[in-house]
Amino acid sequence: MQPPDTPRQRVPASVADLGPRAARTRQVIVDTARGLFLRHGYAGTSVADITEACGISRAGFYTYFRDKREIFAELGRAGYQSTLAVVARLTAVPDDWPTPAVEEWIRLYFIHLDQHGAFALAAMLSAPTDVAFRNDSHRIQVRVARKLGELLHARQLDPAGSPEAVGLVVLAMLDRCWYKIRATEIRMDEADIIAEAAALLVATIHPRLAG
């Protein structure tokens, strides 16, 4: 008898090979797994939990994925690509760093977090424990922080600190603000939070303008 979460030998179908109906089924599996990972963590979610919630057979699951780790990694990649896309939008902010444009960028980042943030936060507490996965996750986090830090350094009048440190501090601030107004009982106006975060960024990048 095969252990509950042992992957089968069958090679899952690639996204490019799927027809519309199969692609929808695959997406249902991903979305369902995301919800289960959020509620129960990676370790607390089994392939059986996913198939039961989806209403598909285990054989159906292994048509698309080797194991639950593959889904978790896919969710992580989607979040990473979305983060990079939002960070890149920072280049649209004019060189004089106007507060309304900075606020709009923060709003875009919050929209990104509405889709990917909760999973990212849950992943910090429950994720595959193998060294390779952890190392990849750490590299991705540093890569995103560096990219953001480099964009901010390019706008700073007097760049200070490493790009990684600058980017990590800004991401941590925005992630925490989003978490407080989305996932806790703290009731604050999102527009006020965005305005304050933008004011801090403007003061950091262009302190003379903020003054």
CSV table of C-alpha atoms in Angstrom, one decimal:
chain,number,residue,atom,x,y,z
A,1,MET,CA,0.0,0.0,0.0
A,2,GLN,CA,1.4,3.4,-1.0
A,3,PRO,CA,1.9,6.0,1.8
A,4,PRO,CA,-0.6,8.9,1.7
A,5,ASP,CA,1.7,11.6,0.2
A,6,THR,CA,4.2,9.5,-1.8
A,7,PRO,CA,4.3,10.7,-5.4
A,8,ARG,CA,3.4,8.3,-8.2
A,9,GLN,CA,5.8,7.5,-11.0
A,10,ARG,CA,3.4,9.0,-13.5
A,11,VAL,CA,4.7,12.3,-15.0
A,12,PRO,CA,2.2,15.1,-14.5
A,13,ALA,CA,0.9,16.9,-17.6
A,14,SER,CA,2.5,20.3,-18.3
A,15,VAL,CA,0.3,23.3,-18.4
A,16,ALA,CA,1.0,23.8,-22.1
A,17,ASP,CA,-0.3,20.3,-22.9
A,18,LEU,CA,-3.6,20.8,-21.1
A,19,GLY,CA,-6.9,21.5,-22.8
A,20,PRO,CA,-9.3,24.1,-21.4
A,21,ARG,CA,-11.2,21.7,-19.2
A,22,ALA,CA,-8.0,20.1,-17.8
A,23,ALA,CA,-6.5,23.5,-17.2
A,24,ARG,CA,-9.5,24.5,-15.2
A,25,THR,CA,-9.3,21.3,-13.1
A,26,ARG,CA,-5.6,22.0,-12.5
A,27,GLN,CA,-6.3,25.5,-11.4
A,28,VAL,CA,-9.0,24.3,-9.0
A,29,ILE,CA,-6.4,22.0,-7.4
A,30,VAL,CA,-4.0,24.9,-7.0
A,31,ASP,CA,-6.6,27.3,-5.6
A,32,THR,CA,-8.0,24.6,-3.2
A,33,ALA,CA,-4.5,23.7,-2.0
A,34,ARG,CA,-3.7,27.4,-1.4
A,35,GLY,CA,-6.7,27.7,0.9
A,36,LEU,CA,-5.8,24.5,2.8
A,37,PHE,CA,-2.2,25.6,3.2
A,38,LEU,CA,-3.4,28.9,4.6
A,39,ARG,CA,-5.7,27.2,7.1
A,40,HIS,CA,-3.7,24.2,8.1
A,41,GLY,CA,-0.1,24.9,7.0
A,42,TYR,CA,2.0,22.8,4.7
A,43,ALA,CA,2.6,20.0,7.1
A,44,GLY,CA,-1.0,19.9,8.2
A,45,THR,CA,-2.3,19.5,4.6
A,46,SER,CA,-2.2,16.1,2.9
A,47,VAL,CA,-2.8,15.1,-0.7
A,48,ALA,CA,-5.9,13.3,0.6
A,49,ASP,CA,-7.2,16.6,2.1
A,50,ILE,CA,-6.7,18.3,-1.3
A,51,THR,CA,-8.4,15.7,-3.3
A,52,GLU,CA,-11.3,15.5,-0.9
A,53,ALA,CA,-11.8,19.2,-1.0
A,54,CYS,CA,-11.6,19.3,-4.8
A,55,GLY,CA,-13.8,16.3,-5.2
A,56,ILE,CA,-11.3,14.4,-7.5
A,57,SER,CA,-9.6,11.1,-7.2
A,58,ARG,CA,-6.0,10.6,-6.1
A,59,ALA,CA,-5.2,9.4,-9.6
A,60,GLY,CA,-6.7,12.6,-10.9
A,61,PHE,CA,-4.4,14.6,-8.6
A,62,TYR,CA,-1.3,12.8,-9.9
A,63,THR,CA,-2.3,13.6,-13.4
A,64,TYR,CA,-1.3,17.2,-12.7
A,65,PHE,CA,1.1,17.1,-9.8
A,66,ARG,CA,3.8,14.8,-8.4
A,67,ASP,CA,3.0,15.8,-4.8
A,68,LYS,CA,1.8,18.7,-2.6
A,69,ARG,CA,5.4,20.2,-2.6
A,70,GLU,CA,5.1,20.8,-6.3
A,71,ILE,CA,1.9,22.9,-5.7
A,72,PHE,CA,3.5,24.8,-2.9
A,73,ALA,CA,6.5,25.6,-5.0
A,74,GLU,CA,4.2,26.8,-7.8
A,75,LEU,CA,2.4,29.1,-5.5
A,76,GLY,CA,5.7,30.5,-4.3
A,77,ARG,CA,6.8,31.1,-7.9
A,78,ALA,CA,3.6,32.9,-8.8
A,79,GLY,CA,4.0,35.1,-5.7
A,80,TYR,CA,7.6,35.9,-6.6
A,81,GLN,CA,6.8,36.8,-10.2
A,82,SER,CA,3.9,39.1,-9.0
A,83,THR,CA,6.2,40.8,-6.5
A,84,LEU,CA,8.8,41.5,-9.1
A,85,ALA,CA,6.2,42.9,-11.4
A,86,VAL,CA,4.9,45.3,-8.7
A,87,VAL,CA,8.5,46.3,-7.8
A,88,ALA,CA,9.2,47.1,-11.4
A,89,ARG,CA,6.2,49.4,-11.5
A,90,LEU,CA,8.2,51.7,-9.2
A,91,THR,CA,10.1,52.9,-12.3
A,92,ALA,CA,6.9,54.7,-13.3
A,93,VAL,CA,7.1,57.1,-10.3
A,94,PRO,CA,8.6,60.4,-11.6
A,95,ASP,CA,12.1,61.3,-10.6
A,96,ASP,CA,10.9,64.1,-8.3
A,97,TRP,CA,9.1,61.4,-6.2
A,98,PRO,CA,5.6,63.0,-5.9
A,99,THR,CA,3.6,61.7,-3.0
A,100,PRO,CA,0.5,60.8,-5.0
A,101,ALA,CA,2.5,58.6,-7.3
A,102,VAL,CA,4.2,56.8,-4.4
A,103,GLU,CA,0.8,56.3,-2.8
A,104,GLU,CA,-0.5,54.7,-6.0
A,105,TRP,CA,2.5,52.3,-6.1
A,106,ILE,CA,1.8,51.3,-2.5
A,107,ARG,CA,-1.8,50.6,-3.5
A,108,LEU,CA,-0.6,48.4,-6.2
A,109,TYR,CA,1.6,46.5,-3.8
A,110,PHE,CA,-1.4,46.0,-1.4
A,111,ILE,CA,-3.4,44.6,-4.3
A,112,HIS,CA,-0.6,42.2,-5.0
A,113,LEU,CA,-0.6,41.2,-1.3
A,114,ASP,CA,-4.4,40.7,-1.4
A,115,GLN,CA,-3.7,37.8,-3.8
A,116,HIS,CA,-0.4,36.5,-2.6
A,117,GLY,CA,0.4,38.0,0.8
A,118,ALA,CA,-1.5,35.7,3.0
A,119,PHE,CA,0.1,32.6,1.5
A,120,ALA,CA,3.5,34.2,1.8
A,121,LEU,CA,3.0,34.9,5.5
A,122,ALA,CA,1.7,31.4,6.1
A,123,ALA,CA,4.6,30.0,4.3
A,124,MET,CA,7.0,31.6,6.8
A,125,LEU,CA,5.5,29.5,9.5
A,126,SER,CA,4.8,26.3,7.6
A,127,ALA,CA,6.7,25.2,4.5
A,128,PRO,CA,8.7,22.3,3.2
A,129,THR,CA,11.6,21.7,5.6
A,130,ASP,CA,14.2,20.4,3.2
A,131,VAL,CA,17.4,22.5,2.9
A,132,ALA,CA,17.1,23.0,-0.9
A,133,PHE,CA,13.6,24.5,-0.6
A,134,ARG,CA,14.6,26.8,2.3
A,135,ASN,CA,17.7,28.0,0.5
A,136,ASP,CA,15.7,28.7,-2.6
A,137,SER,CA,13.2,30.7,-0.6
A,138,HIS,CA,15.9,32.7,1.1
A,139,ARG,CA,17.6,33.5,-2.2
A,140,ILE,CA,14.2,34.7,-3.7
A,141,GLN,CA,13.6,37.0,-0.7
A,142,VAL,CA,17.0,38.5,-1.0
A,143,ARG,CA,16.7,38.9,-4.7
A,144,VAL,CA,13.4,40.8,-4.4
A,145,ALA,CA,14.8,43.0,-1.6
A,146,ARG,CA,17.9,43.8,-3.7
A,147,LYS,CA,15.8,44.7,-6.8
A,148,LEU,CA,13.6,47.1,-4.8
A,149,GLY,CA,16.6,48.5,-2.9
A,150,GLU,CA,18.4,49.2,-6.2
A,151,LEU,CA,15.4,51.1,-7.5
A,152,LEU,CA,15.2,53.1,-4.3
A,153,HIS,CA,18.9,53.8,-4.2
A,154,ALA,CA,18.7,55.2,-7.7
A,155,ARG,CA,16.2,57.8,-6.5
A,156,GLN,CA,17.9,58.7,-3.2
A,157,LEU,CA,19.8,61.9,-2.9
A,158,ASP,CA,22.3,60.4,-0.6
A,159,PRO,CA,22.1,56.6,-0.9
A,160,ALA,CA,22.9,54.8,2.3
A,161,GLY,CA,23.0,51.2,3.3
A,162,SER,CA,23.1,48.1,1.1
A,163,PRO,CA,20.3,47.8,-1.5
A,164,GLU,CA,19.3,44.5,0.2
A,165,ALA,CA,18.9,46.2,3.6
A,166,VAL,CA,16.9,49.1,2.2
A,167,GLY,CA,14.6,46.9,0.2
A,168,LEU,CA,14.0,44.5,3.1
A,169,VAL,CA,13.1,47.3,5.5
A,170,VAL,CA,10.6,48.8,3.0
A,171,LEU,CA,9.0,45.4,2.2
A,172,ALA,CA,8.8,44.5,5.9
A,173,MET,CA,7.0,47.8,6.6
A,174,LEU,CA,4.5,47.4,3.8
A,175,ASP,CA,3.9,43.7,4.5
A,176,ARG,CA,3.3,44.4,8.1
A,177,CYS,CA,1.0,47.4,7.4
A,178,TRP,CA,-1.1,45.2,5.0
A,179,TYR,CA,-1.3,42.4,7.5
A,180,LYS,CA,-2.5,44.7,10.3
A,181,ILE,CA,-5.4,46.1,8.3
A,182,ARG,CA,-6.3,42.9,6.5
A,183,ALA,CA,-5.8,40.1,9.1
A,184,THR,CA,-6.2,41.6,12.5
A,185,GLU,CA,-9.0,43.3,14.4
A,186,ILE,CA,-7.2,46.7,14.1
A,187,ARG,CA,-9.6,49.0,12.3
A,188,MET,CA,-7.8,51.7,10.4
A,189,ASP,CA,-8.5,53.4,7.2
A,190,GLU,CA,-6.4,51.9,4.4
A,191,ALA,CA,-6.0,55.3,2.7
A,192,ASP,CA,-4.5,56.7,5.9
A,193,ILE,CA,-2.1,53.8,6.2
A,194,ILE,CA,-1.0,54.2,2.6
A,195,ALA,CA,-0.6,58.0,3.1
A,196,GLU,CA,1.6,57.5,6.1
A,197,ALA,CA,3.7,54.8,4.4
A,198,ALA,CA,4.2,57.0,1.4
A,199,ALA,CA,5.2,59.9,3.6
A,200,LEU,CA,7.9,57.8,5.2
A,201,LEU,CA,9.2,56.6,1.8
A,202,VAL,CA,9.3,60.2,0.4
A,203,ALA,CA,11.1,61.3,3.5
A,204,THR,CA,13.6,58.5,3.1
A,205,ILE,CA,14.2,59.1,-0.7
A,206,HIS,CA,13.8,62.8,-0.9
A,207,PRO,CA,14.1,64.3,2.7
A,208,ARG,CA,14.3,67.8,1.4
A,209,LEU,CA,11.1,67.5,-0.5
A,210,ALA,CA,9.4,66.0,2.6
A,211,GLY,CA,10.6,68.9,4.7
